[in-house]
Amino acid sequence: MSNDDARPAALPDDVAPEKRDFIRQIVREDLASGRHTSVKTRFPPEPNGYLHIGHAKAICLDFGIASEFDGVCNLRLDDTNPAKEDPEYVRAIQDDVRWLGFDWHDLRHASDYFEVLYLAGEKLIRQGDAFVCDLTAEQVREYRGTLTEPGRNSPYRDRSVEENLDLFRRMRAGEFPDGARTLRAKIDMASGNINLRDPALYRIKHVEHQNTGNDWPIYPMYDYAHSLSDAVEGITHSLCTLEFEDHRPLYDWCVDKVDLANSPDLIAPLLAKGLPKEASKPRQIEFSRLNFNYLVMSKRKLLAMVEDRLVDGWDDPRMPTLQGIRRRGYTPSALRLMVDRVGISKQNSLLDISILEGALREDLDAAAPRRMGVIDPVKLVLANLPEDHEESLTFSNHPKDESFGQRSVPFSRELWIEREDFEEVPPKGFKRLTTGGEVRLRGAGIVRCDEVVKNDAGEIVELRGWLDPESRPGMAGAERKIKGTIHWVSAKHAVAAEIRLYDRLFTVPNPDDESEGKTYRDYMNPESRRTVTGYVEPAAASAAPEQSFQFERTGYFVADRYDHTPERPVFNRSVTLRDTWATKG
Ligand code: ATP
Ligand code: MG
């Protein structure tokens, strides 16, 4: 092959930068060369926990590539490990994939193929490519060798085909206890790749399965089940994370040796179940995992945090699960934007959480209507207005997008404003309200503070001010220059709201770091949730659950998916307007 041949085909000019990654390029080339005429991918989660932000990357890639190349993507529940799996997870996984904006071609379970996988095991035995081994788990470890030393052949490796078939059938019939025997591939105990040292294909486990009940006392191992499931489904490109790179030779071995495409007898049980025959030779391609600092993403740790009540559940808005961040106010488009930004490569890295938060800010800046909400209220009385003064002001819902329309905002003599927007003794450069000073009330006019009312403890309970009549909307002085503008709500009309101020769950960038004898539990942020009672304008209170808003000057908030009602509004802070951590350390 000349150097010219080795160069990748030129990219068409119209390919967007975020779609130029090496995997899409392989797919493009496979279609151009005629190696494949259509594209089929799959997303294969194990239903042993809830999906997290990392999975969003795999979902966007698997489903995204299928749709960009006019192909299809299956959702396959990789349910080969019955002890840890649960139908609750199966439901949540489907909910999450749909929420992200994707739909699957077929919903499959690896367990749909148990019969095929079993028959494939018999085929391997007949070919002399697999044997039943009686070594205990501990002995298997001893025989396996190490990275620097070759392993040794199992004493059971040369059993006859007849004996192997008989024992494998009796394993399947449930005759032997857990762990007594395994079916192993016969490959090479001296291979430099430990995954090829006669890996187990089947183990005995008398455990009920969420899909197949008590039908099976033996269960296939991951590499075997995964590669053959891909082949059965006619997957063309099997995308997975880098830790499977060393498993690829075994993946290919299983696909080649079983050769489903040329084994109609193996596919027969599937046809009886109504599943189509699509057997092919899939190709595994690995990409780097998505990891963010300030998060933990292993399912094991997330499960422990739920079980030990360090969080309120899998859908706690501080959790990196898709259910959690959805409740937090993350949008599917923000996640897709983040995945595009991060890109696809083979370099593992710990990304800065600001990439995730930045994508959400950018998405909500464009997509979230504006509202006013006061989080830490203090009363401001406009003493020169009549007691019963009431009017309706018209506000646009989005400063940059007229299609959001307008709304009425009630205005009256008594307002709630943000406590921090008033200072009796203003620090230098303070542009908001002070005694004797003026500030603009967003969309309503200019107020001067004349009097501060305090309780016996010296705390400010009320501010009394004078609203300049000439500065009202439509009046000659409405455009009068003034340094600061603050938000407000009408006390008479605003609705008291529970506001949950969320922040990062961990205080350090790498909570997984256990180098100083600590664990992620030592780094939990005690201020990751603060709940306050604030006031929101009526047009925020009446929102449907999951509606996002920018509360002007304050941040992005979402009406809680479960607890919010118009009568008792509950808003979760999704993200602050600016990155408040960037300046902290
Ligand atoms: P965890 O290690 O968090 O338990 P997992 O890899 O065991 O996750 P699976 O349910 O097996 O989770 O994953 C389903 C698919 O999602 C796999 O193809 C896996 O490679 C991919 N995936 C899992 N975590 C990430 C991640 N952080 N970034 C990108 N893809 C991921
Ligand atoms: Mg896994």
Coordinates of C-alpha atoms in Angstrom, one line a residue, residues 14-569:
D14 CA -20.2 20.6 4.0
V15 CA -19.4 18.5 7.0
A16 CA -19.8 20.6 10.2
P17 CA -16.7 20.7 12.4
E18 CA -18.3 18.8 15.2
K19 CA -19.1 15.9 12.8
R20 CA -15.6 15.4 11.6
D21 CA -14.5 12.9 14.2
F22 CA -12.7 9.7 13.3
I23 CA -15.7 7.5 13.9
R24 CA -17.9 9.4 11.5
Q25 CA -15.1 9.4 9.1
I26 CA -14.8 5.6 9.3
V27 CA -18.6 5.3 8.7
R28 CA -18.3 7.7 5.7
E29 CA -15.5 5.6 4.2
D30 CA -17.3 2.3 4.8
L31 CA -20.3 3.6 2.9
A32 CA -18.2 5.1 0.1
S33 CA -16.2 1.9 -0.4
G34 CA -19.4 -0.2 -0.4
R35 CA -18.3 -2.2 2.6
H36 CA -21.7 -1.3 4.0
T37 CA -24.7 -0.1 2.2
S38 CA -26.5 1.1 5.4
V39 CA -25.6 1.9 8.9
K40 CA -26.9 0.2 12.0
T41 CA -25.7 1.0 15.6
R42 CA -26.9 0.1 19.0
F43 CA -26.8 1.7 22.5
P44 CA -26.3 -1.2 25.0
P45 CA -26.7 -0.2 28.6
E46 CA -26.6 -2.7 31.4
P47 CA -29.8 -2.2 33.4
N48 CA -28.0 -2.1 36.7
G49 CA -28.4 1.6 37.5
Y50 CA -29.6 4.9 36.1
L51 CA -28.0 6.5 33.0
H52 CA -25.6 9.4 33.7
I53 CA -24.1 12.3 31.8
G54 CA -21.4 10.0 30.4
H55 CA -24.0 7.8 28.8
A56 CA -25.5 10.9 27.1
K57 CA -22.3 11.0 25.0
A58 CA -22.7 7.3 24.0
I59 CA -26.4 7.9 23.2
C60 CA -25.8 11.0 21.1
L61 CA -23.0 9.1 19.2
D62 CA -24.9 5.9 18.6
F63 CA -28.2 7.4 17.7
G64 CA -26.7 10.5 16.1
I65 CA -24.6 8.6 13.7
A66 CA -27.5 6.3 12.8
S67 CA -29.7 9.3 11.9
E68 CA -27.0 11.3 10.2
F69 CA -26.3 8.4 7.8
D70 CA -29.9 7.4 7.3
G71 CA -29.4 4.3 9.4
V72 CA -31.1 2.9 12.5
C73 CA -30.1 2.4 16.1
N74 CA -31.3 -0.3 18.5
L75 CA -31.7 0.1 22.2
R76 CA -30.3 -3.1 23.7
L77 CA -30.5 -3.8 27.3
D78 CA -27.4 -5.8 28.1
D79 CA -29.0 -8.0 30.7
T80 CA -26.5 -10.8 31.1
N81 CA -25.8 -10.2 34.8
P82 CA -29.1 -11.1 36.5
A83 CA -28.1 -10.4 40.1
K84 CA -27.7 -6.7 39.7
E85 CA -30.5 -5.9 37.2
D86 CA -33.9 -4.5 37.8
P87 CA -37.0 -3.6 35.7
E88 CA -37.0 -0.1 37.4
Y89 CA -33.7 0.7 35.6
V90 CA -35.1 -0.7 32.3
R91 CA -38.0 1.8 32.5
A92 CA -35.8 4.7 33.4
I93 CA -33.3 4.0 30.6
Q94 CA -36.1 4.1 28.0
D95 CA -37.4 7.3 29.5
D96 CA -34.0 8.9 29.4
V97 CA -33.2 8.0 25.8
R98 CA -36.5 9.4 24.6
W99 CA -36.0 12.5 26.7
L100 CA -32.7 13.1 25.0
G101 CA -34.6 13.2 21.8
F102 CA -33.9 9.8 20.3
D103 CA -36.0 6.8 19.4
W104 CA -34.8 3.3 18.8
H105 CA -35.4 1.1 15.8
D106 CA -35.9 -2.0 17.9
L107 CA -35.9 -2.5 21.6
R108 CA -33.9 -5.7 22.3
H109 CA -32.5 -7.5 25.3
A110 CA -29.3 -9.5 25.2
S111 CA -31.5 -12.2 26.9
D112 CA -33.6 -12.4 23.7
Y113 CA -30.6 -14.2 22.3
F114 CA -29.9 -16.7 25.1
E115 CA -31.0 -19.6 23.0
V116 CA -28.8 -18.5 20.1
L117 CA -25.9 -17.9 22.3
Y118 CA -26.3 -21.4 23.8
L119 CA -26.4 -23.1 20.4
A120 CA -23.4 -21.0 19.4
G121 CA -21.6 -22.5 22.4
E122 CA -22.4 -26.0 21.2
K123 CA -21.1 -25.0 17.7
L124 CA -17.8 -23.8 19.2
I125 CA -17.5 -27.1 21.1
R126 CA -18.1 -29.1 17.9
Q127 CA -15.4 -27.0 16.1
G128 CA -13.0 -27.7 18.9
D129 CA -13.0 -24.0 19.9
A130 CA -14.5 -24.3 23.4
F131 CA -14.3 -26.7 26.3
V132 CA -15.9 -27.2 29.7
C133 CA -13.5 -26.5 32.4
D134 CA -13.7 -27.7 36.1
L135 CA -11.1 -25.4 37.6
T136 CA -12.3 -23.2 40.4
A137 CA -12.3 -19.5 40.1
E138 CA -9.1 -19.4 42.2
Q139 CA -7.4 -22.0 40.1
V140 CA -8.4 -20.2 36.9
R141 CA -6.6 -17.2 38.3
E142 CA -3.5 -19.2 39.1
Y143 CA -3.4 -20.7 35.6
R144 CA -4.0 -17.4 33.9
G145 CA -0.4 -16.1 34.3
T146 CA 0.4 -12.4 34.5
L147 CA 1.2 -9.6 32.2
T148 CA 4.8 -10.8 32.0
E149 CA 4.3 -14.5 32.3
P150 CA 2.3 -16.8 30.0
G151 CA -0.5 -18.8 31.5
R152 CA -0.8 -22.6 31.6
N153 CA -3.4 -24.8 29.8
S154 CA -6.2 -26.1 31.9
P155 CA -6.0 -29.8 32.5
Y156 CA -9.6 -30.0 31.1
R157 CA -8.6 -28.4 27.8
D158 CA -8.4 -31.6 25.8
R159 CA -11.7 -33.1 26.7
S160 CA -13.4 -34.8 23.7
V161 CA -16.1 -33.0 21.8
E162 CA -18.6 -35.6 23.1
E163 CA -17.7 -35.1 26.7
N164 CA -17.8 -31.3 26.3
L165 CA -21.2 -31.4 24.7
D166 CA -22.5 -33.7 27.4
L167 CA -21.2 -31.5 30.2
F168 CA -22.4 -28.2 28.6
R169 CA -25.9 -29.7 28.1
R170 CA -25.9 -30.7 31.7
M171 CA -24.7 -27.3 32.8
R172 CA -27.7 -25.9 30.8
A173 CA -30.0 -28.5 32.4
G174 CA -29.0 -27.1 35.9
E175 CA -27.2 -30.3 37.1
F176 CA -24.2 -28.5 38.6
P177 CA -24.0 -25.9 41.4
D178 CA -22.9 -22.3 40.9
G179 CA -19.2 -22.0 40.0
A180 CA -18.6 -25.7 39.5
R181 CA -17.8 -25.4 35.8
T182 CA -17.4 -22.9 33.0
L183 CA -17.4 -23.0 29.3
R184 CA -14.2 -21.5 28.0
A185 CA -13.0 -20.5 24.6
K186 CA -9.9 -22.4 23.5
I187 CA -7.6 -19.7 22.2
D188 CA -4.1 -19.2 23.5
M189 CA -2.9 -19.3 27.1
A190 CA 0.4 -17.7 26.1
S191 CA -1.2 -14.7 24.4
G192 CA 0.1 -11.3 25.3
N193 CA -3.5 -10.2 25.6
I194 CA -4.8 -11.8 28.8
N195 CA -8.4 -11.5 27.4
L196 CA -7.4 -14.2 24.9
R197 CA -6.1 -16.7 27.5
D198 CA -9.0 -19.1 27.2
P199 CA -11.6 -16.7 28.5
A200 CA -14.9 -18.0 30.1
L201 CA -17.9 -17.8 27.8
Y202 CA -20.5 -19.2 30.2
R203 CA -20.8 -19.4 34.0
I204 CA -23.2 -21.3 36.1
K205 CA -25.5 -19.1 38.2
H206 CA -28.8 -20.3 39.6
V207 CA -30.3 -16.8 39.8
E208 CA -33.7 -15.6 38.6
H209 CA -33.4 -13.2 35.7
Q210 CA -35.7 -10.1 35.2
N211 CA -36.6 -11.2 31.7
T212 CA -36.2 -14.9 31.4
G213 CA -37.2 -15.9 35.0
N214 CA -35.7 -19.3 36.0
D215 CA -35.2 -20.6 32.4
W216 CA -31.5 -20.4 32.6
P217 CA -29.0 -21.7 35.2
I218 CA -26.1 -20.6 33.0
Y219 CA -25.4 -17.1 31.8
P220 CA -23.1 -15.9 29.0
M221 CA -20.1 -13.7 29.8
Y222 CA -20.0 -10.1 28.6
D223 CA -17.6 -10.3 25.6
Y224 CA -19.3 -13.3 24.2
A225 CA -22.8 -12.1 24.6
H226 CA -22.0 -8.6 23.4
S227 CA -20.2 -9.5 20.2
L228 CA -22.8 -12.1 19.2
S229 CA -25.7 -9.8 20.1
D230 CA -24.2 -7.2 17.7
A231 CA -23.9 -9.8 15.0
V232 CA -27.4 -11.1 15.5
E233 CA -28.8 -7.6 15.1
G234 CA -26.8 -6.8 12.0
I235 CA -24.9 -4.0 13.7
T236 CA -22.4 -2.5 11.4
H237 CA -20.5 -0.2 13.8
S238 CA -20.4 -1.2 17.4
L239 CA -19.2 1.9 19.3
C240 CA -17.9 1.6 22.9
T241 CA -15.6 3.2 25.3
L242 CA -11.8 2.7 25.4
E243 CA -11.6 0.2 28.2
F244 CA -12.9 -2.4 25.7
E245 CA -10.0 -1.8 23.3
D246 CA -8.2 -4.9 24.7
H247 CA -11.3 -6.9 24.3
R248 CA -11.6 -6.3 20.6
P249 CA -9.6 -9.4 19.6
L250 CA -11.9 -11.5 21.6
Y251 CA -14.9 -9.7 20.1
D252 CA -13.7 -10.5 16.7
W253 CA -12.8 -14.1 17.6
C254 CA -16.4 -14.7 18.8
V255 CA -17.9 -13.1 15.7
D256 CA -15.6 -15.0 13.3
K257 CA -15.7 -18.4 15.0
V258 CA -19.5 -18.5 15.4
D259 CA -20.0 -16.9 12.0
L260 CA -23.7 -16.4 12.5
A261 CA -24.2 -15.0 9.0
N262 CA -23.5 -18.4 7.6
S263 CA -25.2 -20.4 10.3
P264 CA -28.9 -20.4 9.5
D265 CA -29.5 -23.2 12.1
L266 CA -28.3 -20.9 14.9
I267 CA -30.7 -18.1 13.8
A268 CA -33.7 -20.5 13.6
P269 CA -34.8 -20.0 17.3
L270 CA -34.8 -16.2 16.8
L271 CA -37.0 -16.5 13.7
A272 CA -39.4 -18.5 15.8
K273 CA -39.5 -15.6 18.3
G274 CA -40.3 -13.2 15.5
L275 CA -36.9 -11.4 15.6
P276 CA -35.5 -10.8 12.1
K277 CA -32.4 -12.5 10.8
E278 CA -29.8 -9.8 10.2
A279 CA -26.6 -11.6 11.2
S280 CA -23.5 -9.7 10.1
K281 CA -19.9 -9.0 10.9
P282 CA -19.9 -6.0 13.1
R283 CA -16.9 -3.8 13.7
Q284 CA -16.0 -2.5 17.2
I285 CA -14.7 1.1 17.5
E286 CA -13.6 2.6 20.8
F287 CA -13.8 6.2 21.9
S288 CA -12.8 8.0 25.2
R289 CA -15.2 8.1 28.1
L290 CA -16.7 11.4 29.1
N291 CA -15.5 12.5 32.5
F292 CA -16.1 15.8 34.3
N293 CA -14.4 17.2 37.4
Y294 CA -16.5 17.9 40.5
L295 CA -18.6 14.8 39.6
V296 CA -18.5 11.1 40.4
M297 CA -20.0 9.0 37.6
S298 CA -19.4 5.4 38.5
K299 CA -22.7 3.6 38.9
R300 CA -21.3 1.8 42.0
K301 CA -20.7 5.1 43.8
L302 CA -23.9 6.7 42.7
L303 CA -25.8 3.6 44.0
A304 CA -23.9 3.9 47.4
M305 CA -24.8 7.6 47.6
V306 CA -28.5 6.8 47.1
E307 CA -28.5 3.9 49.5
D308 CA -26.6 5.8 52.2
R309 CA -28.9 8.8 51.8
L310 CA -26.2 11.2 50.9
V311 CA -28.6 12.4 48.3
D312 CA -32.4 12.2 48.1
G313 CA -32.5 9.5 45.3
W314 CA -31.4 8.8 41.8
D315 CA -33.3 11.8 40.6
D316 CA -31.9 14.2 43.2
P317 CA -31.1 17.4 41.2
R318 CA -27.5 17.3 42.3
M319 CA -26.9 13.8 40.8
P320 CA -25.1 13.4 37.5
T321 CA -27.8 10.9 36.4
L322 CA -29.9 12.0 33.5
Q323 CA -32.9 11.8 35.8
G324 CA -31.1 14.1 38.2
I325 CA -29.9 16.7 35.8
R326 CA -33.2 16.7 34.1
R327 CA -34.8 17.6 37.4
R328 CA -32.1 20.2 37.9
G329 CA -33.3 21.9 34.6
Y330 CA -30.8 20.6 32.1
T331 CA -32.3 20.4 28.7
P332 CA -31.7 17.7 26.1
S333 CA -30.4 20.4 23.7
A334 CA -27.9 21.6 26.3
L335 CA -26.6 18.0 26.6
R336 CA -26.4 17.5 22.8
L337 CA -24.5 20.9 22.6
M338 CA -22.1 19.7 25.3
V339 CA -21.5 16.4 23.5
D340 CA -20.8 18.2 20.2
R341 CA -18.4 20.6 21.9
V342 CA -16.5 17.9 23.7
G343 CA -16.1 15.9 20.5
I344 CA -15.1 12.3 19.9
S345 CA -11.5 11.1 20.3
K346 CA -9.4 8.4 21.8
Q347 CA -7.9 10.7 24.5
N348 CA -9.2 10.1 27.9
S349 CA -9.4 13.3 30.0
L350 CA -11.1 14.9 32.9
L351 CA -13.0 17.8 31.5
D352 CA -13.9 21.0 33.3
I353 CA -17.5 21.1 34.6
S354 CA -17.7 24.6 33.2
I355 CA -18.1 23.1 29.7
L356 CA -21.3 21.4 30.9
E357 CA -22.6 24.4 32.8
G358 CA -21.6 26.7 29.9
A359 CA -23.7 24.6 27.4
L360 CA -26.7 24.9 29.7
R361 CA -26.3 28.7 30.0
E362 CA -26.0 29.0 26.3
D363 CA -29.0 26.9 25.6
L364 CA -31.2 28.5 28.2
D365 CA -30.1 32.0 27.3
A366 CA -31.7 31.4 23.9
A367 CA -34.6 29.1 25.0
A368 CA -35.7 30.3 28.4
P369 CA -38.3 33.1 28.8
R370 CA -37.5 35.8 31.3
R371 CA -39.3 36.3 34.5
M372 CA -38.8 38.2 37.8
G373 CA -38.3 36.4 41.1
V374 CA -36.9 37.6 44.4
I375 CA -34.9 35.1 46.4
D376 CA -34.1 37.0 49.5
P377 CA -36.9 39.5 49.8
V378 CA -37.1 42.9 51.6
K379 CA -40.1 45.1 51.3
L380 CA -40.0 48.4 49.4
V381 CA -43.0 50.7 49.8
L382 CA -43.5 53.4 47.2
A383 CA -45.0 55.9 49.7
N384 CA -46.1 58.4 47.0
L385 CA -48.5 56.0 45.4
P386 CA -52.1 55.6 46.7
E387 CA -52.6 52.6 49.0
D388 CA -54.8 50.8 46.4
H389 CA -52.6 51.6 43.4
E390 CA -52.5 48.7 40.9
E391 CA -51.5 48.5 37.3
S392 CA -50.3 46.1 34.7
L393 CA -47.0 46.6 32.9
T394 CA -46.1 45.0 29.7
F395 CA -42.8 43.1 29.5
S396 CA -41.2 41.3 26.7
N397 CA -40.5 37.7 27.5
H398 CA -37.1 37.6 25.8
P399 CA -34.7 40.6 25.2
K400 CA -33.2 39.0 22.0
D401 CA -36.2 37.2 20.6
E402 CA -39.6 38.8 19.9
S403 CA -41.2 35.4 19.1
F404 CA -41.3 34.8 22.9
G405 CA -44.1 37.5 23.0
Q406 CA -45.0 39.7 25.9
R407 CA -46.7 39.3 29.3
S408 CA -48.4 41.5 31.9
V409 CA -46.5 42.1 35.1
P410 CA -48.6 43.5 38.0
F411 CA -47.2 46.5 39.8
S412 CA -48.4 48.1 43.0
R413 CA -47.4 50.3 45.9
E414 CA -45.6 47.5 47.8
L415 CA -42.8 45.6 46.2
W416 CA -40.4 42.8 47.1
I417 CA -36.9 43.6 46.1
E418 CA -33.6 41.6 46.7
R419 CA -32.1 42.4 50.1
E420 CA -28.7 42.6 48.6
D421 CA -29.8 45.3 46.2
F422 CA -30.0 47.8 49.1
E423 CA -27.0 49.0 51.2
E424 CA -27.3 51.6 53.9
V425 CA -23.6 52.2 53.7
P426 CA -22.8 51.5 50.1
P427 CA -19.3 50.1 49.3
K428 CA -17.4 52.0 46.7
G429 CA -18.9 51.5 43.2
F430 CA -22.2 50.2 44.5
K431 CA -24.8 51.0 41.8
R432 CA -28.0 49.9 43.4
L433 CA -30.3 51.4 46.1
T434 CA -29.0 53.4 49.0
T435 CA -30.5 55.8 51.4
G436 CA -31.2 59.0 49.5
G437 CA -30.0 57.3 46.3
E438 CA -31.9 56.3 43.2
V439 CA -32.2 53.1 41.2
R440 CA -34.3 52.0 38.3
L441 CA -37.0 49.5 39.0
R442 CA -36.9 47.3 35.9
G443 CA -39.6 48.5 33.5
A444 CA -41.5 50.6 36.1
G445 CA -39.6 53.8 36.8
I446 CA -37.0 55.3 39.1
V447 CA -37.2 55.1 42.9
R448 CA -35.4 57.1 45.6
C449 CA -35.1 55.6 49.0
D450 CA -36.1 58.0 51.7
E451 CA -36.4 55.9 54.8
V452 CA -35.2 52.6 56.3
V453 CA -37.5 50.9 58.9
K454 CA -35.7 48.6 61.3
N455 CA -36.9 46.2 64.0
D456 CA -35.6 46.2 67.6
A457 CA -32.8 43.9 66.5
G458 CA -31.6 46.5 64.1
E459 CA -32.6 44.5 61.0
I460 CA -34.1 46.2 58.0
V461 CA -37.7 45.3 57.7
E462 CA -38.9 47.8 55.2
L463 CA -37.7 50.5 52.9
R464 CA -39.8 53.5 52.0
G465 CA -39.3 55.3 48.8
W466 CA -40.5 57.9 46.3
L467 CA -41.3 56.8 42.7
D468 CA -40.5 59.6 40.3
P469 CA -43.7 60.1 38.3
E470 CA -41.8 61.6 35.4
S471 CA -39.8 58.4 35.1
R472 CA -42.7 56.1 34.6
P473 CA -43.0 54.2 31.3
G474 CA -44.0 56.5 28.4
M475 CA -43.2 59.7 30.4
A476 CA -40.6 62.3 29.3
G477 CA -38.2 61.2 32.0
A478 CA -38.4 57.5 31.4
E479 CA -35.1 57.4 29.7
R480 CA -33.3 59.5 32.3
K481 CA -29.9 58.1 32.9
I482 CA -29.4 56.1 36.1
K483 CA -26.6 53.8 37.0
G484 CA -28.4 50.7 38.3
T485 CA -31.5 48.6 37.5
I486 CA -33.0 46.1 39.9
H487 CA -35.7 43.5 39.6
W488 CA -38.8 43.4 41.8
V489 CA -42.2 41.7 42.2
S490 CA -45.5 43.2 43.4
A491 CA -46.0 42.1 47.0
K492 CA -49.8 41.9 46.6
H493 CA -49.6 39.7 43.4
A494 CA -46.4 37.7 43.8
V495 CA -46.6 34.1 44.8
A496 CA -44.5 32.7 47.6
A497 CA -42.2 30.0 46.2
E498 CA -39.9 27.4 47.6
I499 CA -36.6 28.0 45.9
R500 CA -33.9 25.3 46.0
L501 CA -30.5 26.7 45.4
Y502 CA -28.4 23.9 44.2
D503 CA -24.6 24.0 43.8
R504 CA -21.9 21.4 43.1
L505 CA -22.1 18.2 45.1
F506 CA -18.4 18.1 45.7
T507 CA -16.0 20.8 46.8
V508 CA -12.9 19.4 45.0
P509 CA -12.2 18.9 41.3
N510 CA -11.4 15.2 41.6
P511 CA -13.7 13.6 44.3
D512 CA -12.5 10.2 43.0
D513 CA -9.0 10.9 44.2
E514 CA -8.3 8.5 47.1
S515 CA -4.6 9.2 47.4
E516 CA -4.7 10.7 50.9
G517 CA -6.8 7.9 52.4
K518 CA -10.0 9.9 51.7
T519 CA -13.0 9.0 49.6
Y520 CA -15.5 11.1 47.7
R521 CA -17.6 11.1 50.9
D522 CA -15.0 13.4 52.5
Y523 CA -15.5 16.0 49.8
M524 CA -19.3 16.5 49.9
N525 CA -20.3 20.1 49.6
P526 CA -22.4 20.9 52.7
E527 CA -23.9 23.9 50.8
S528 CA -24.9 21.9 47.7
R529 CA -28.5 22.6 48.5
R530 CA -30.0 25.6 50.3
T531 CA -33.8 26.0 50.4
V532 CA -35.3 29.5 50.8
T533 CA -38.7 31.1 50.4
G534 CA -38.8 33.8 47.8
Y535 CA -41.5 35.5 45.7
V536 CA -42.1 35.0 42.0
E537 CA -44.3 37.0 39.6
P538 CA -47.7 35.3 38.7
A539 CA -46.5 34.4 35.2
A540 CA -43.7 32.2 36.7
A541 CA -45.9 30.6 39.4
S542 CA -48.4 29.4 36.8
A543 CA -45.8 27.5 34.8
A544 CA -46.0 23.9 34.1
P545 CA -43.5 21.5 35.8
E546 CA -40.2 21.4 33.9
Q547 CA -40.6 24.9 32.4
S548 CA -37.3 26.8 32.6
F549 CA -37.0 30.5 33.1
Q550 CA -34.2 33.0 33.5
F551 CA -35.1 34.9 36.7
E552 CA -33.6 38.2 35.6
R553 CA -30.2 39.0 37.2
T554 CA -30.4 35.8 39.3
G555 CA -30.0 32.7 37.3
Y556 CA -31.8 29.9 35.4
F557 CA -34.5 28.1 37.3
V558 CA -36.8 25.3 36.5
A559 CA -40.3 24.5 37.9
D560 CA -39.7 21.2 39.8
R561 CA -40.8 18.2 37.8
Y562 CA -42.5 16.6 40.8
D563 CA -43.2 19.1 43.5
H564 CA -44.2 22.3 41.6
T565 CA -47.8 23.5 41.5
P566 CA -49.1 27.0 40.6
E567 CA -50.4 27.3 44.1
R568 CA -47.2 26.1 45.8
P569 CA -44.5 26.9 43.3

